[in-house]
Amino acid sequence: MTNLTPIMEKTHAWATGYAQRKGYKLNPDQEMVQLVVEGLSRNREELGRQYCPCRIVSGNVEQDRKIICPCVYHHDEIKNNGSCHCSLFFKQ
Ligand code: SF4
C-alpha cells in the first residue's frame, strides 16, 4: 500500500480490525485492497458515509443504508463466494 492519505489510512486500519474481529482476512492482493479503501474513503469524504464503492448509491437513504460498508450482504457473499462483492474481505 502506497501514498495513503490520512483518511485512507484510517479506513484501512478499520478494515483490518474489522476483518480480524469477524474471522475474515483482507484480500491478499494489496493493490485491490488499496483500490477499495480509496473508494470507501472517497465516499466517506464526498457523500458522508462509507458507501460500498462497488455498488450504486441510489440517493434513497433507507436503501443506501444497506450498502454502507460493511454492507448487509457481505457475510453471505463471503460464505458463498469466498469474498465480498468488492473483494475486500475474504474467508480465512
Ligand atoms: S462489498 Fe460490502 S463489505 Fe465488501 S467492500 Fe463493499 S460494502 Fe464493504
Short mmCIF file of N, CA, C and O and ligand atoms in Angstrom, two decimals:
data_model
loop_
_atom_site.label_atom_id
_atom_site.label_comp_id
_atom_site.label_asym_id
_atom_site.label_seq_id
_atom_site.Cartn_x
_atom_site.Cartn_y
_atom_site.Cartn_z
N MET A 1 0.86 -1.18 0.00
CA MET A 1 0.00 0.00 0.00
C MET A 1 0.90 1.24 0.00
O MET A 1 1.80 1.34 0.81
N THR A 2 0.62 2.14 -0.93
CA THR A 2 1.49 3.31 -1.04
C THR A 2 0.66 4.60 -1.07
O THR A 2 -0.51 4.58 -1.47
N ASN A 3 1.28 5.67 -0.66
CA ASN A 3 0.66 7.00 -0.75
C ASN A 3 -0.76 7.05 -0.18
O ASN A 3 -1.68 7.52 -0.83
N LEU A 4 -0.92 6.56 1.02
CA LEU A 4 -2.24 6.60 1.63
C LEU A 4 -2.46 7.97 2.27
O LEU A 4 -1.60 8.47 2.99
N THR A 5 -3.61 8.56 1.98
CA THR A 5 -3.97 9.80 2.66
C THR A 5 -4.37 9.43 4.10
O THR A 5 -4.66 8.26 4.37
N PRO A 6 -4.44 10.41 5.00
CA PRO A 6 -4.85 10.08 6.37
C PRO A 6 -6.20 9.37 6.43
O PRO A 6 -6.36 8.41 7.18
N ILE A 7 -7.15 9.79 5.61
CA ILE A 7 -8.48 9.13 5.67
C ILE A 7 -8.38 7.70 5.14
O ILE A 7 -9.03 6.78 5.65
N MET A 8 -7.53 7.48 4.15
CA MET A 8 -7.35 6.11 3.64
C MET A 8 -6.67 5.24 4.69
O MET A 8 -7.01 4.07 4.84
N GLU A 9 -5.72 5.82 5.42
CA GLU A 9 -5.06 5.05 6.49
C GLU A 9 -6.08 4.64 7.54
O GLU A 9 -6.06 3.52 8.04
N LYS A 10 -6.97 5.58 7.84
CA LYS A 10 -7.99 5.29 8.85
C LYS A 10 -8.93 4.19 8.35
O LYS A 10 -9.27 3.26 9.09
N THR A 11 -9.33 4.30 7.10
CA THR A 11 -10.22 3.29 6.53
C THR A 11 -9.54 1.93 6.49
O THR A 11 -10.14 0.90 6.81
N HIS A 12 -8.27 1.91 6.12
CA HIS A 12 -7.52 0.66 6.05
C HIS A 12 -7.39 0.04 7.44
O HIS A 12 -7.57 -1.18 7.60
N ALA A 13 -7.11 0.86 8.43
CA ALA A 13 -6.99 0.36 9.80
C ALA A 13 -8.33 -0.21 10.26
O ALA A 13 -8.39 -1.27 10.89
N TRP A 14 -9.42 0.48 9.92
CA TRP A 14 -10.74 -0.03 10.29
C TRP A 14 -10.99 -1.39 9.64
O TRP A 14 -11.43 -2.34 10.29
N ALA A 15 -10.73 -1.48 8.33
CA ALA A 15 -10.99 -2.72 7.59
C ALA A 15 -10.15 -3.87 8.15
O ALA A 15 -10.65 -5.00 8.30
N THR A 16 -8.90 -3.59 8.49
CA THR A 16 -8.02 -4.62 9.06
C THR A 16 -8.59 -5.12 10.39
O THR A 16 -8.68 -6.33 10.62
N GLY A 17 -8.98 -4.20 11.23
CA GLY A 17 -9.53 -4.56 12.55
C GLY A 17 -10.85 -5.30 12.41
O GLY A 17 -11.09 -6.29 13.10
N TYR A 18 -11.69 -4.84 11.48
CA TYR A 18 -12.98 -5.48 11.29
C TYR A 18 -12.79 -6.92 10.83
O TYR A 18 -13.44 -7.84 11.34
N ALA A 19 -11.90 -7.12 9.86
CA ALA A 19 -11.63 -8.47 9.35
C ALA A 19 -11.17 -9.38 10.50
O ALA A 19 -11.65 -10.51 10.64
N GLN A 20 -10.28 -8.87 11.33
CA GLN A 20 -9.77 -9.68 12.45
C GLN A 20 -10.89 -10.05 13.41
O GLN A 20 -11.02 -11.20 13.81
N ARG A 21 -11.72 -9.06 13.75
CA ARG A 21 -12.78 -9.31 14.72
C ARG A 21 -13.77 -10.35 14.21
O ARG A 21 -14.33 -11.11 14.98
N LYS A 22 -14.01 -10.36 12.90
CA LYS A 22 -15.03 -11.24 12.33
C LYS A 22 -14.48 -12.57 11.84
O LYS A 22 -15.21 -13.40 11.31
N GLY A 23 -13.16 -12.75 11.95
CA GLY A 23 -12.58 -14.01 11.48
C GLY A 23 -12.41 -14.04 9.97
O GLY A 23 -12.34 -15.13 9.38
N TYR A 24 -12.36 -12.88 9.35
CA TYR A 24 -12.07 -12.79 7.91
C TYR A 24 -10.63 -12.33 7.74
O TYR A 24 -9.91 -12.10 8.71
N LYS A 25 -10.23 -12.17 6.49
CA LYS A 25 -8.94 -11.53 6.23
C LYS A 25 -9.13 -10.57 5.07
O LYS A 25 -10.11 -10.69 4.31
N LEU A 26 -8.20 -9.65 4.90
CA LEU A 26 -8.27 -8.75 3.75
C LEU A 26 -7.73 -9.48 2.53
O LEU A 26 -6.93 -10.41 2.66
N ASN A 27 -8.16 -9.05 1.37
CA ASN A 27 -7.65 -9.59 0.11
C ASN A 27 -6.12 -9.58 0.14
O ASN A 27 -5.52 -8.55 0.46
N PRO A 28 -5.47 -10.72 -0.14
CA PRO A 28 -4.00 -10.72 -0.16
C PRO A 28 -3.43 -9.81 -1.25
O PRO A 28 -2.26 -9.43 -1.18
N ASP A 29 -4.23 -9.46 -2.24
CA ASP A 29 -3.79 -8.54 -3.30
C ASP A 29 -3.89 -7.10 -2.78
O ASP A 29 -4.97 -6.51 -2.71
N GLN A 30 -2.75 -6.56 -2.41
CA GLN A 30 -2.69 -5.23 -1.79
C GLN A 30 -3.22 -4.12 -2.69
O GLN A 30 -3.79 -3.15 -2.22
N GLU A 31 -3.01 -4.29 -4.00
CA GLU A 31 -3.50 -3.26 -4.92
C GLU A 31 -5.01 -3.19 -4.93
O GLU A 31 -5.61 -2.11 -5.00
N MET A 32 -5.64 -4.37 -4.87
CA MET A 32 -7.10 -4.40 -4.81
C MET A 32 -7.60 -3.77 -3.52
O MET A 32 -8.56 -3.01 -3.52
N VAL A 33 -6.92 -4.10 -2.42
CA VAL A 33 -7.32 -3.52 -1.13
C VAL A 33 -7.22 -2.00 -1.21
O VAL A 33 -8.12 -1.27 -0.80
N GLN A 34 -6.13 -1.53 -1.81
CA GLN A 34 -5.93 -0.09 -1.90
C GLN A 34 -7.05 0.58 -2.72
O GLN A 34 -7.54 1.64 -2.36
N LEU A 35 -7.43 -0.08 -3.82
CA LEU A 35 -8.50 0.49 -4.66
C LEU A 35 -9.82 0.60 -3.89
O LEU A 35 -10.51 1.63 -3.96
N VAL A 36 -10.15 -0.46 -3.16
CA VAL A 36 -11.43 -0.44 -2.42
C VAL A 36 -11.35 0.57 -1.28
O VAL A 36 -12.30 1.35 -1.07
N VAL A 37 -10.22 0.58 -0.58
CA VAL A 37 -10.05 1.54 0.52
C VAL A 37 -10.16 2.97 -0.01
O VAL A 37 -10.77 3.85 0.62
N GLU A 38 -9.60 3.20 -1.18
CA GLU A 38 -9.67 4.52 -1.80
C GLU A 38 -11.13 4.89 -2.09
O GLU A 38 -11.58 6.00 -1.81
N GLY A 39 -11.88 3.94 -2.64
CA GLY A 39 -13.29 4.19 -2.96
C GLY A 39 -14.13 4.43 -1.72
O GLY A 39 -14.96 5.34 -1.69
N LEU A 40 -13.90 3.63 -0.70
CA LEU A 40 -14.64 3.81 0.56
C LEU A 40 -14.34 5.18 1.16
O LEU A 40 -15.23 5.88 1.63
N SER A 41 -13.06 5.55 1.12
CA SER A 41 -12.65 6.83 1.71
C SER A 41 -13.23 8.00 0.92
O SER A 41 -13.66 9.01 1.50
N ARG A 42 -13.27 7.86 -0.40
CA ARG A 42 -13.82 8.92 -1.24
C ARG A 42 -15.31 9.10 -0.93
O ARG A 42 -15.80 10.22 -0.78
N ASN A 43 -16.01 7.98 -0.81
CA ASN A 43 -17.44 8.08 -0.49
C ASN A 43 -17.66 8.71 0.87
O ASN A 43 -18.58 9.50 1.06
N ARG A 44 -16.79 8.34 1.80
CA ARG A 44 -16.92 8.92 3.14
C ARG A 44 -16.72 10.44 3.08
O ARG A 44 -17.47 11.21 3.70
N GLU A 45 -15.74 10.86 2.30
CA GLU A 45 -15.45 12.30 2.20
C GLU A 45 -16.52 13.04 1.41
O GLU A 45 -16.96 14.12 1.77
N GLU A 46 -16.94 12.44 0.29
CA GLU A 46 -17.84 13.17 -0.63
C GLU A 46 -19.32 12.98 -0.29
O GLU A 46 -20.13 13.86 -0.54
N LEU A 47 -19.67 11.81 0.25
CA LEU A 47 -21.08 11.51 0.49
C LEU A 47 -21.41 11.42 1.98
O LEU A 47 -22.57 11.27 2.34
N GLY A 48 -20.36 11.45 2.82
CA GLY A 48 -20.59 11.46 4.26
C GLY A 48 -20.70 10.09 4.88
O GLY A 48 -20.71 9.98 6.11
N ARG A 49 -20.82 9.05 4.08
CA ARG A 49 -20.87 7.69 4.62
C ARG A 49 -19.95 6.80 3.80
O ARG A 49 -19.69 7.08 2.63
N GLN A 50 -19.55 5.72 4.44
CA GLN A 50 -18.59 4.80 3.82
C GLN A 50 -19.34 3.83 2.89
O GLN A 50 -19.42 2.63 3.15
N TYR A 51 -19.95 4.39 1.83
CA TYR A 51 -20.73 3.53 0.93
C TYR A 51 -19.82 2.61 0.14
O TYR A 51 -18.68 2.97 -0.21
N CYS A 52 -20.35 1.43 -0.17
CA CYS A 52 -19.60 0.46 -0.97
C CYS A 52 -19.24 1.08 -2.32
O CYS A 52 -20.12 1.57 -3.03
N PRO A 53 -17.96 1.04 -2.68
CA PRO A 53 -17.57 1.64 -3.97
C PRO A 53 -17.93 0.74 -5.16
O PRO A 53 -17.77 1.16 -6.30
N CYS A 54 -18.41 -0.46 -4.89
CA CYS A 54 -18.72 -1.41 -5.97
C CYS A 54 -20.21 -1.52 -6.22
O CYS A 54 -20.67 -2.41 -6.93
N ARG A 55 -20.97 -0.65 -5.61
CA ARG A 55 -22.42 -0.66 -5.79
C ARG A 55 -22.88 0.76 -6.07
O ARG A 55 -22.18 1.72 -5.78
N ILE A 56 -24.09 0.87 -6.60
CA ILE A 56 -24.63 2.17 -6.98
C ILE A 56 -25.33 2.82 -5.77
O ILE A 56 -26.21 2.20 -5.17
N VAL A 57 -24.95 4.03 -5.45
CA VAL A 57 -25.64 4.78 -4.41
C VAL A 57 -26.87 5.40 -5.06
O VAL A 57 -26.76 6.16 -6.03
N SER A 58 -28.06 5.04 -4.56
CA SER A 58 -29.31 5.41 -5.24
C SER A 58 -29.82 6.80 -4.88
O SER A 58 -30.56 7.41 -5.62
N GLY A 59 -29.43 7.27 -3.69
CA GLY A 59 -29.98 8.54 -3.22
C GLY A 59 -31.13 8.31 -2.26
O GLY A 59 -31.57 9.22 -1.58
N ASN A 60 -31.62 7.07 -2.20
CA ASN A 60 -32.66 6.69 -1.24
C ASN A 60 -31.96 6.27 0.06
O ASN A 60 -31.30 5.23 0.11
N VAL A 61 -32.10 7.09 1.11
CA VAL A 61 -31.34 6.89 2.34
C VAL A 61 -31.55 5.50 2.93
O VAL A 61 -30.61 4.83 3.36
N GLU A 62 -32.81 5.04 2.95
CA GLU A 62 -33.12 3.72 3.51
C GLU A 62 -32.44 2.61 2.74
O GLU A 62 -31.84 1.71 3.31
N GLN A 63 -32.54 2.69 1.42
CA GLN A 63 -31.91 1.68 0.57
C GLN A 63 -30.40 1.72 0.70
O GLN A 63 -29.74 0.70 0.80
N ASP A 64 -29.87 2.93 0.69
CA ASP A 64 -28.42 3.09 0.68
C ASP A 64 -27.78 2.70 2.01
O ASP A 64 -26.59 2.37 2.04
N ARG A 65 -28.58 2.70 3.07
CA ARG A 65 -28.06 2.27 4.37
C ARG A 65 -27.49 0.83 4.28
O ARG A 65 -26.54 0.48 4.95
N LYS A 66 -28.10 0.05 3.41
CA LYS A 66 -27.70 -1.36 3.26
C LYS A 66 -26.31 -1.52 2.66
O LYS A 66 -25.69 -2.57 2.79
N ILE A 67 -25.85 -0.48 1.98
CA ILE A 67 -24.55 -0.62 1.30
C ILE A 67 -23.46 0.23 1.95
O ILE A 67 -22.43 0.51 1.35
N ILE A 68 -23.71 0.63 3.21
CA ILE A 68 -22.62 1.24 3.97
C ILE A 68 -21.73 0.10 4.42
O ILE A 68 -22.21 -0.89 4.99
N CYS A 69 -20.45 0.21 4.14
CA CYS A 69 -19.51 -0.86 4.46
C CYS A 69 -19.32 -0.98 5.97
O CYS A 69 -19.09 0.04 6.63
N PRO A 70 -19.46 -2.17 6.54
CA PRO A 70 -19.68 -3.46 5.92
C PRO A 70 -21.16 -3.65 5.56
O PRO A 70 -22.03 -3.57 6.43
N CYS A 71 -21.43 -3.88 4.29
CA CYS A 71 -22.80 -3.93 3.77
C CYS A 71 -23.56 -5.14 4.34
O CYS A 71 -22.96 -6.06 4.88
N VAL A 72 -24.88 -5.10 4.18
CA VAL A 72 -25.70 -6.20 4.72
C VAL A 72 -25.47 -7.51 3.97
O VAL A 72 -25.89 -8.56 4.43
N TYR A 73 -24.83 -7.45 2.84
CA TYR A 73 -24.68 -8.64 2.00
C TYR A 73 -23.38 -9.41 2.26
O TYR A 73 -23.24 -10.55 1.82
N HIS A 74 -22.42 -8.78 2.93
CA HIS A 74 -21.07 -9.35 2.89
C HIS A 74 -20.92 -10.71 3.57
O HIS A 74 -20.18 -11.55 3.08
N HIS A 75 -21.64 -10.95 4.67
CA HIS A 75 -21.47 -12.25 5.34
C HIS A 75 -21.86 -13.39 4.39
O HIS A 75 -21.13 -14.36 4.24
N ASP A 76 -23.01 -13.23 3.74
CA ASP A 76 -23.47 -14.29 2.80
C ASP A 76 -22.54 -14.41 1.61
O ASP A 76 -22.25 -15.51 1.15
N GLU A 77 -22.07 -13.27 1.11
CA GLU A 77 -21.17 -13.31 -0.05
C GLU A 77 -19.87 -14.04 0.30
O GLU A 77 -19.37 -14.85 -0.49
N ILE A 78 -19.35 -13.74 1.48
CA ILE A 78 -18.09 -14.39 1.88
C ILE A 78 -18.32 -15.89 2.08
O ILE A 78 -17.53 -16.71 1.65
N LYS A 79 -19.46 -16.20 2.70
CA LYS A 79 -19.78 -17.61 2.94
C LYS A 79 -19.94 -18.36 1.61
O LYS A 79 -19.41 -19.45 1.43
N ASN A 80 -20.64 -17.74 0.67
CA ASN A 80 -20.96 -18.45 -0.58
C ASN A 80 -19.89 -18.33 -1.66
O ASN A 80 -19.70 -19.24 -2.45
N ASN A 81 -19.21 -17.20 -1.70
CA ASN A 81 -18.26 -16.97 -2.80
C ASN A 81 -16.81 -16.85 -2.34
O ASN A 81 -15.91 -16.69 -3.17
N GLY A 82 -16.59 -16.82 -1.05
CA GLY A 82 -15.22 -16.72 -0.54
C GLY A 82 -14.77 -15.29 -0.31
O GLY A 82 -13.75 -15.05 0.34
N SER A 83 -15.51 -14.33 -0.86
CA SER A 83 -15.15 -12.92 -0.63
C SER A 83 -16.39 -12.05 -0.82
O SER A 83 -17.37 -12.49 -1.42
N CYS A 84 -16.31 -10.83 -0.32
CA CYS A 84 -17.42 -9.90 -0.54
C CYS A 84 -17.37 -9.39 -1.99
O CYS A 84 -16.39 -9.59 -2.69
N HIS A 85 -18.45 -8.75 -2.39
CA HIS A 85 -18.60 -8.28 -3.78
C HIS A 85 -17.41 -7.45 -4.26
O HIS A 85 -16.99 -7.54 -5.41
N CYS A 86 -16.86 -6.62 -3.38
CA CYS A 86 -15.71 -5.78 -3.74
C CYS A 86 -14.38 -6.51 -3.64
O CYS A 86 -13.33 -5.91 -3.92
N SER A 87 -14.40 -7.76 -3.15
CA SER A 87 -13.16 -8.50 -2.90
C SER A 87 -12.27 -7.78 -1.89
O SER A 87 -11.05 -7.74 -2.04
N LEU A 88 -12.90 -7.21 -0.87
CA LEU A 88 -12.12 -6.61 0.21
C LEU A 88 -11.93 -7.64 1.32
O LEU A 88 -10.80 -7.92 1.72
N PHE A 89 -13.04 -8.21 1.79
CA PHE A 89 -12.97 -9.21 2.87
C PHE A 89 -13.03 -10.61 2.29
O PHE A 89 -13.87 -10.90 1.43
N PHE A 90 -12.15 -11.46 2.80
CA PHE A 90 -12.05 -12.85 2.34
C PHE A 90 -12.26 -13.82 3.50
O PHE A 90 -11.96 -13.49 4.64
N LYS A 91 -12.71 -14.99 3.12
CA LYS A 91 -12.76 -16.10 4.06
C LYS A 91 -11.33 -16.41 4.49
O LYS A 91 -10.43 -16.33 3.66
N GLN A 92 -11.15 -16.80 5.75
CA GLN A 92 -9.80 -17.19 6.23
C GLN A 92 -9.32 -18.44 5.50
O GLN A 92 -10.10 -19.33 5.28
S1 SF4 B 1 -18.99 -5.50 -0.75
FE1 SF4 B 1 -19.75 -4.85 1.25
S2 SF4 B 1 -18.21 -5.47 2.71
FE2 SF4 B 1 -17.27 -5.53 0.67
S3 SF4 B 1 -16.32 -3.53 0.45
FE3 SF4 B 1 -18.35 -3.37 -0.45
S4 SF4 B 1 -19.60 -2.65 1.27
FE4 SF4 B 1 -17.72 -3.39 2.14
#
